[in-house]
């Protein structure tokens, strides 16, 4: 069965600091990988996704993630965070054949302070 | 893509009662998924609804508590039965197509008092 580990429960950064959130998954085959963001009181929003090809994926709002197959990792990065990035971030995986549910990590809360 | 309409968007219910959540997709899909997001938590898969067969439940979720219907390829319902305050959560339906991201309904915010 698939599982997703997000190592950081709560990250606090100052504005303009760089961000890296860890995500590791456990699955024996090919996977699709996702990062979602949930702003306070809001619904899930897709930040970026990886299916195949270039392992460095660029998403919305200046976020990017790198798929490292050998490490089963898909870490999320942003070079300079803003106060508006304060949110909960979820890493998720599913199998690529379709009709398979996403498995979510427990999430990382990011607090950006001025 | 897929557009998912979920209702109600929110409800406040008395303990011991049941609530049925509806999920309508704008195109046919084989599988529909129901998730729960408890306050401050991540999304947990409740069950997979496949048209024409009984839903498949994840560990910790049972049909008596969360009965699911899937009468056709565009519609599903999830019922939260005999509710208690611990059932207060956001419930979401989702579909996933091959090589696309999953699509989610807007969620049903349930408060049990």
mmCIF file of C-alpha atoms in Angstrom:
data_model
loop_
_atom_site.group_PDB
_atom_site.id
_atom_site.type_symbol
_atom_site.label_atom_id
_atom_site.label_comp_id
_atom_site.label_asym_id
_atom_site.label_seq_id
_atom_site.Cartn_x
_atom_site.Cartn_y
_atom_site.Cartn_z
ATOM 1 C CA UNK A 1 0.000 0.000 0.000
ATOM 2 C CA UNK A 2 1.090 3.535 -0.637
ATOM 3 C CA UNK A 3 2.043 5.877 2.172
ATOM 4 C CA UNK A 4 3.336 9.416 2.339
ATOM 5 C CA UNK A 5 5.534 10.933 5.026
ATOM 6 C CA UNK A 6 5.877 14.632 5.603
ATOM 7 C CA UNK A 7 8.592 15.164 8.107
ATOM 8 C CA UNK A 8 7.848 18.689 9.210
ATOM 9 C CA UNK A 9 4.686 19.216 11.188
ATOM 10 C CA UNK A 10 5.030 22.965 11.580
ATOM 11 C CA UNK A 11 7.531 25.269 9.917
ATOM 12 C CA UNK A 12 7.942 28.907 10.870
ATOM 13 C CA UNK A 13 9.845 31.196 8.529
ATOM 14 C CA UNK A 14 10.443 34.882 8.163
ATOM 15 C CA UNK A 15 9.419 36.601 4.979
ATOM 16 C CA UNK A 16 11.973 36.225 2.165
ATOM 17 C CA UNK A 17 13.411 33.061 3.692
ATOM 18 C CA UNK A 18 13.773 29.992 1.520
ATOM 19 C CA UNK A 19 11.447 27.070 1.977
ATOM 20 C CA UNK A 20 11.892 23.365 1.601
ATOM 21 C CA UNK A 21 9.238 20.917 2.779
ATOM 22 C CA UNK A 22 10.074 17.250 2.796
ATOM 23 C CA UNK A 23 7.930 14.497 1.332
ATOM 24 C CA UNK A 24 8.791 10.833 1.040
ATOM 25 C CA UNK A 25 6.545 8.157 -0.288
ATOM 26 C CA UNK A 26 6.416 4.427 -0.055
ATOM 27 C CA UNK A 27 5.292 2.546 -3.125
ATOM 28 C CA UNK A 28 6.902 -0.106 -5.230
ATOM 29 C CA UNK A 29 5.875 1.104 -8.645
ATOM 30 C CA UNK A 30 5.489 4.213 -10.725
ATOM 31 C CA UNK A 31 3.626 7.019 -9.021
ATOM 32 C CA UNK A 32 2.064 10.358 -9.711
ATOM 33 C CA UNK A 33 3.079 12.981 -7.174
ATOM 34 C CA UNK A 34 1.281 16.113 -6.065
ATOM 35 C CA UNK A 35 1.531 19.031 -3.737
ATOM 36 C CA UNK A 36 -1.644 20.715 -2.559
ATOM 37 C CA UNK A 37 -2.065 23.845 -0.499
ATOM 38 C CA UNK A 38 -4.905 24.725 1.827
ATOM 39 C CA UNK A 39 -5.133 28.321 2.956
ATOM 40 C CA UNK A 40 -6.898 28.974 6.256
ATOM 41 C CA UNK A 41 -10.586 28.259 5.851
ATOM 42 C CA UNK A 42 -10.188 27.450 2.180
ATOM 43 C CA UNK A 43 -10.388 24.352 0.032
ATOM 44 C CA UNK A 44 -7.512 22.350 -1.367
ATOM 45 C CA UNK A 45 -5.675 23.886 -4.281
ATOM 46 C CA UNK A 46 -3.236 22.067 -6.541
ATOM 47 C CA UNK A 47 0.243 23.606 -6.440
ATOM 48 C CA UNK A 48 2.018 21.265 -8.808
ATOM 49 C CA UNK A 49 2.134 17.716 -10.065
ATOM 50 C CA UNK A 50 4.595 15.232 -11.454
ATOM 51 C CA UNK A 51 3.674 12.407 -13.797
ATOM 52 C CA UNK A 52 6.830 11.784 -15.808
ATOM 53 C CA UNK A 53 9.656 13.563 -17.590
ATOM 54 C CA UNK A 54 11.699 16.375 -16.102
ATOM 55 C CA UNK A 55 11.951 15.627 -12.386
ATOM 56 C CA UNK A 56 12.024 19.335 -11.564
ATOM 57 C CA UNK A 57 8.468 20.547 -11.675
ATOM 58 C CA UNK A 58 7.381 24.153 -11.512
ATOM 59 C CA UNK A 59 4.001 25.058 -10.130
ATOM 60 C CA UNK A 60 1.961 28.084 -9.307
ATOM 61 C CA UNK A 61 2.931 30.945 -6.997
ATOM 62 C CA UNK A 62 6.670 30.343 -7.500
ATOM 63 C CA UNK A 63 6.730 26.860 -6.020
ATOM 64 C CA UNK A 64 8.716 23.990 -7.448
ATOM 65 C CA UNK A 65 9.367 20.394 -6.482
ATOM 66 C CA UNK A 66 11.998 17.869 -7.381
ATOM 67 C CA UNK A 67 11.329 14.189 -7.806
ATOM 68 C CA UNK A 68 14.290 12.076 -6.739
ATOM 69 C CA UNK A 69 13.386 8.502 -7.544
ATOM 70 C CA UNK A 70 16.303 6.960 -5.694
ATOM 71 C CA UNK A 71 15.225 8.678 -2.508
ATOM 72 C CA UNK A 72 11.478 8.259 -3.024
ATOM 73 C CA UNK A 73 11.241 11.963 -2.383
ATOM 74 C CA UNK A 74 9.305 14.899 -3.791
ATOM 75 C CA UNK A 75 10.337 17.940 -1.788
ATOM 76 C CA UNK A 76 8.625 21.261 -2.237
ATOM 77 C CA UNK A 77 10.699 24.422 -2.507
ATOM 78 C CA UNK A 78 10.284 28.146 -2.825
ATOM 79 C CA UNK A 79 13.245 30.530 -2.877
ATOM 80 C CA UNK A 80 11.544 33.367 -1.040
ATOM 81 C CA UNK A 81 8.344 32.990 0.936
ATOM 82 C CA UNK A 82 5.745 35.642 1.533
ATOM 83 C CA UNK A 83 3.326 36.164 4.376
ATOM 84 C CA UNK A 84 0.548 35.037 2.017
ATOM 85 C CA UNK A 85 2.160 31.584 1.792
ATOM 86 C CA UNK A 86 0.963 30.849 5.307
ATOM 87 C CA UNK A 87 -1.065 27.677 4.808
ATOM 88 C CA UNK A 88 -1.148 23.915 5.197
ATOM 89 C CA UNK A 89 0.759 21.957 2.558
ATOM 90 C CA UNK A 90 -0.078 18.390 1.642
ATOM 91 C CA UNK A 91 1.963 15.956 -0.390
ATOM 92 C CA UNK A 92 0.006 13.202 -2.134
ATOM 93 C CA UNK A 93 0.594 10.242 -4.411
ATOM 94 C CA UNK A 94 -1.402 7.876 -6.503
ATOM 95 C CA UNK A 95 -0.768 5.178 -9.027
ATOM 96 C CA UNK A 96 -0.750 6.458 -12.601
ATOM 97 C CA UNK A 97 -3.227 4.125 -14.216
ATOM 98 C CA UNK A 98 -6.251 6.193 -13.317
ATOM 99 C CA UNK A 99 -9.151 5.454 -11.036
ATOM 100 C CA UNK A 100 -6.860 5.300 -8.053
ATOM 101 C CA UNK A 101 -7.332 7.525 -5.030
ATOM 102 C CA UNK A 102 -4.794 9.985 -3.748
ATOM 103 C CA UNK A 103 -2.990 9.088 -0.561
ATOM 104 C CA UNK A 104 -2.122 12.184 1.441
ATOM 105 C CA UNK A 105 0.617 12.934 3.876
ATOM 106 C CA UNK A 106 -0.298 14.417 7.242
ATOM 107 C CA UNK A 107 0.505 17.896 6.060
ATOM 108 C CA UNK A 108 2.941 20.619 7.046
ATOM 109 C CA UNK A 109 1.736 23.870 8.485
ATOM 110 C CA UNK A 110 3.756 26.820 7.247
ATOM 111 C CA UNK A 111 3.659 30.052 9.181
ATOM 112 C CA UNK A 112 5.391 33.026 7.595
ATOM 113 C CA UNK A 113 6.064 35.936 9.883
ATOM 114 C CA UNK A 114 6.918 39.475 8.937
ATOM 115 C CA UNK B 1 -10.894 17.861 -16.239
ATOM 116 C CA UNK B 2 -13.958 17.217 -14.150
ATOM 117 C CA UNK B 3 -16.351 19.501 -12.379
ATOM 118 C CA UNK B 4 -17.772 18.126 -9.170
ATOM 119 C CA UNK B 5 -20.807 19.543 -7.438
ATOM 120 C CA UNK B 6 -21.175 18.573 -3.820
ATOM 121 C CA UNK B 7 -23.991 19.430 -1.478
ATOM 122 C CA UNK B 8 -24.767 20.491 1.078
ATOM 123 C CA UNK B 9 -21.779 22.768 1.501
ATOM 124 C CA UNK B 10 -22.265 22.812 5.231
ATOM 125 C CA UNK B 11 -24.679 21.595 7.848
ATOM 126 C CA UNK B 12 -25.163 21.571 11.579
ATOM 127 C CA UNK B 13 -26.762 18.361 12.786
ATOM 128 C CA UNK B 14 -27.997 16.941 16.038
ATOM 129 C CA UNK B 15 -26.195 13.919 17.418
ATOM 130 C CA UNK B 16 -27.909 10.648 16.630
ATOM 131 C CA UNK B 17 -29.206 11.838 13.283
ATOM 132 C CA UNK B 18 -27.900 11.072 9.787
ATOM 133 C CA UNK B 19 -26.800 13.289 6.934
ATOM 134 C CA UNK B 20 -26.567 12.332 3.282
ATOM 135 C CA UNK B 21 -24.029 14.147 1.135
ATOM 136 C CA UNK B 22 -24.458 14.212 -2.606
ATOM 137 C CA UNK B 23 -21.755 14.348 -5.246
ATOM 138 C CA UNK B 24 -22.433 14.985 -8.928
ATOM 139 C CA UNK B 25 -19.733 14.822 -11.616
ATOM 140 C CA UNK B 26 -20.101 16.463 -15.006
ATOM 141 C CA UNK B 27 -18.829 13.381 -16.850
ATOM 142 C CA UNK B 28 -18.844 9.646 -16.402
ATOM 143 C CA UNK B 29 -16.228 8.175 -14.113
ATOM 144 C CA UNK B 30 -15.648 4.638 -13.009
ATOM 145 C CA UNK B 31 -14.527 5.328 -9.468
ATOM 146 C CA UNK B 32 -15.509 8.022 -7.030
ATOM 147 C CA UNK B 33 -13.706 8.513 -3.753
ATOM 148 C CA UNK B 34 -14.909 9.848 -0.430
ATOM 149 C CA UNK B 35 -12.532 11.527 1.993
ATOM 150 C CA UNK B 36 -12.780 12.950 5.476
ATOM 151 C CA UNK B 37 -10.735 15.848 6.790
ATOM 152 C CA UNK B 38 -11.025 16.185 10.522
ATOM 153 C CA UNK B 39 -10.189 19.565 12.055
ATOM 154 C CA UNK B 40 -6.503 20.322 11.670
ATOM 155 C CA UNK B 41 -5.850 16.990 9.984
ATOM 156 C CA UNK B 42 -5.058 15.671 6.546
ATOM 157 C CA UNK B 43 -7.428 13.958 4.170
ATOM 158 C CA UNK B 44 -8.221 10.346 4.926
ATOM 159 C CA UNK B 45 -9.826 8.076 2.384
ATOM 160 C CA UNK B 46 -13.112 6.650 3.625
ATOM 161 C CA UNK B 47 -14.104 4.473 0.698
ATOM 162 C CA UNK B 48 -14.056 3.947 -3.035
ATOM 163 C CA UNK B 49 -17.417 3.867 -4.795
ATOM 164 C CA UNK B 50 -17.615 1.798 -7.947
ATOM 165 C CA UNK B 51 -20.812 1.839 -9.954
ATOM 166 C CA UNK B 52 -22.567 -1.501 -9.877
ATOM 167 C CA UNK B 53 -20.865 -2.930 -6.846
ATOM 168 C CA UNK B 54 -20.544 -2.296 -3.139
ATOM 169 C CA UNK B 55 -18.160 0.372 -2.023
ATOM 170 C CA UNK B 56 -14.751 -0.625 -0.759
ATOM 171 C CA UNK B 57 -14.012 0.775 2.690
ATOM 172 C CA UNK B 58 -10.652 1.654 4.167
ATOM 173 C CA UNK B 59 -9.519 0.367 7.501
ATOM 174 C CA UNK B 60 -11.407 2.067 10.297
ATOM 175 C CA UNK B 61 -14.491 2.852 8.230
ATOM 176 C CA UNK B 62 -17.542 0.608 8.017
ATOM 177 C CA UNK B 63 -20.589 0.487 5.816
ATOM 178 C CA UNK B 64 -23.047 0.754 8.699
ATOM 179 C CA UNK B 65 -21.583 4.101 9.693
ATOM 180 C CA UNK B 66 -20.869 5.459 6.207
ATOM 181 C CA UNK B 67 -23.220 3.845 3.701
ATOM 182 C CA UNK B 68 -22.484 4.826 0.124
ATOM 183 C CA UNK B 69 -24.636 4.681 -2.952
ATOM 184 C CA UNK B 70 -23.426 4.795 -6.558
ATOM 185 C CA UNK B 71 -26.500 4.503 -8.748
ATOM 186 C CA UNK B 72 -24.793 5.643 -11.970
ATOM 187 C CA UNK B 73 -21.476 6.799 -13.396
ATOM 188 C CA UNK B 74 -21.924 10.470 -12.486
ATOM 189 C CA UNK B 75 -23.429 10.425 -9.008
ATOM 190 C CA UNK B 76 -22.716 9.142 -5.531
ATOM 191 C CA UNK B 77 -23.926 9.745 -2.004
ATOM 192 C CA UNK B 78 -22.250 9.301 1.347
ATOM 193 C CA UNK B 79 -24.363 9.067 4.480
ATOM 194 C CA UNK B 80 -22.927 9.776 7.891
ATOM 195 C CA UNK B 81 -25.126 7.749 10.221
ATOM 196 C CA UNK B 82 -25.938 8.086 13.896
ATOM 197 C CA UNK B 83 -23.713 11.111 14.146
ATOM 198 C CA UNK B 84 -21.677 12.121 17.148
ATOM 199 C CA UNK B 85 -19.533 15.230 17.670
ATOM 200 C CA UNK B 86 -16.497 13.182 16.602
ATOM 201 C CA UNK B 87 -17.965 13.068 13.102
ATOM 202 C CA UNK B 88 -17.568 16.821 12.758
ATOM 203 C CA UNK B 89 -15.327 17.114 9.728
ATOM 204 C CA UNK B 90 -15.149 18.181 6.142
ATOM 205 C CA UNK B 91 -16.253 15.433 3.785
ATOM 206 C CA UNK B 92 -15.067 15.539 0.185
ATOM 207 C CA UNK B 93 -15.743 13.511 -2.894
ATOM 208 C CA UNK B 94 -13.119 13.114 -5.572
ATOM 209 C CA UNK B 95 -12.473 11.569 -8.950
ATOM 210 C CA UNK B 96 -9.150 10.714 -10.557
ATOM 211 C CA UNK B 97 -8.477 10.211 -14.235
ATOM 212 C CA UNK B 98 -5.409 8.656 -15.781
ATOM 213 C CA UNK B 99 -2.486 11.077 -15.911
ATOM 214 C CA UNK B 100 -4.384 14.027 -14.537
ATOM 215 C CA UNK B 101 -4.671 15.404 -11.080
ATOM 216 C CA UNK B 102 -7.529 14.367 -8.853
ATOM 217 C CA UNK B 103 -10.543 16.621 -8.786
ATOM 218 C CA UNK B 104 -12.377 17.445 -5.607
ATOM 219 C CA UNK B 105 -15.767 18.708 -4.716
ATOM 220 C CA UNK B 106 -15.962 21.830 -2.618
ATOM 221 C CA UNK B 107 -16.535 19.752 0.475
ATOM 222 C CA UNK B 108 -19.268 19.470 3.066
ATOM 223 C CA UNK B 109 -18.445 21.033 6.407
ATOM 224 C CA UNK B 110 -20.349 19.027 9.002
ATOM 225 C CA UNK B 111 -20.780 20.121 12.580
ATOM 226 C CA UNK B 112 -22.478 17.740 14.990
ATOM 227 C CA UNK B 113 -23.886 19.259 18.155
#
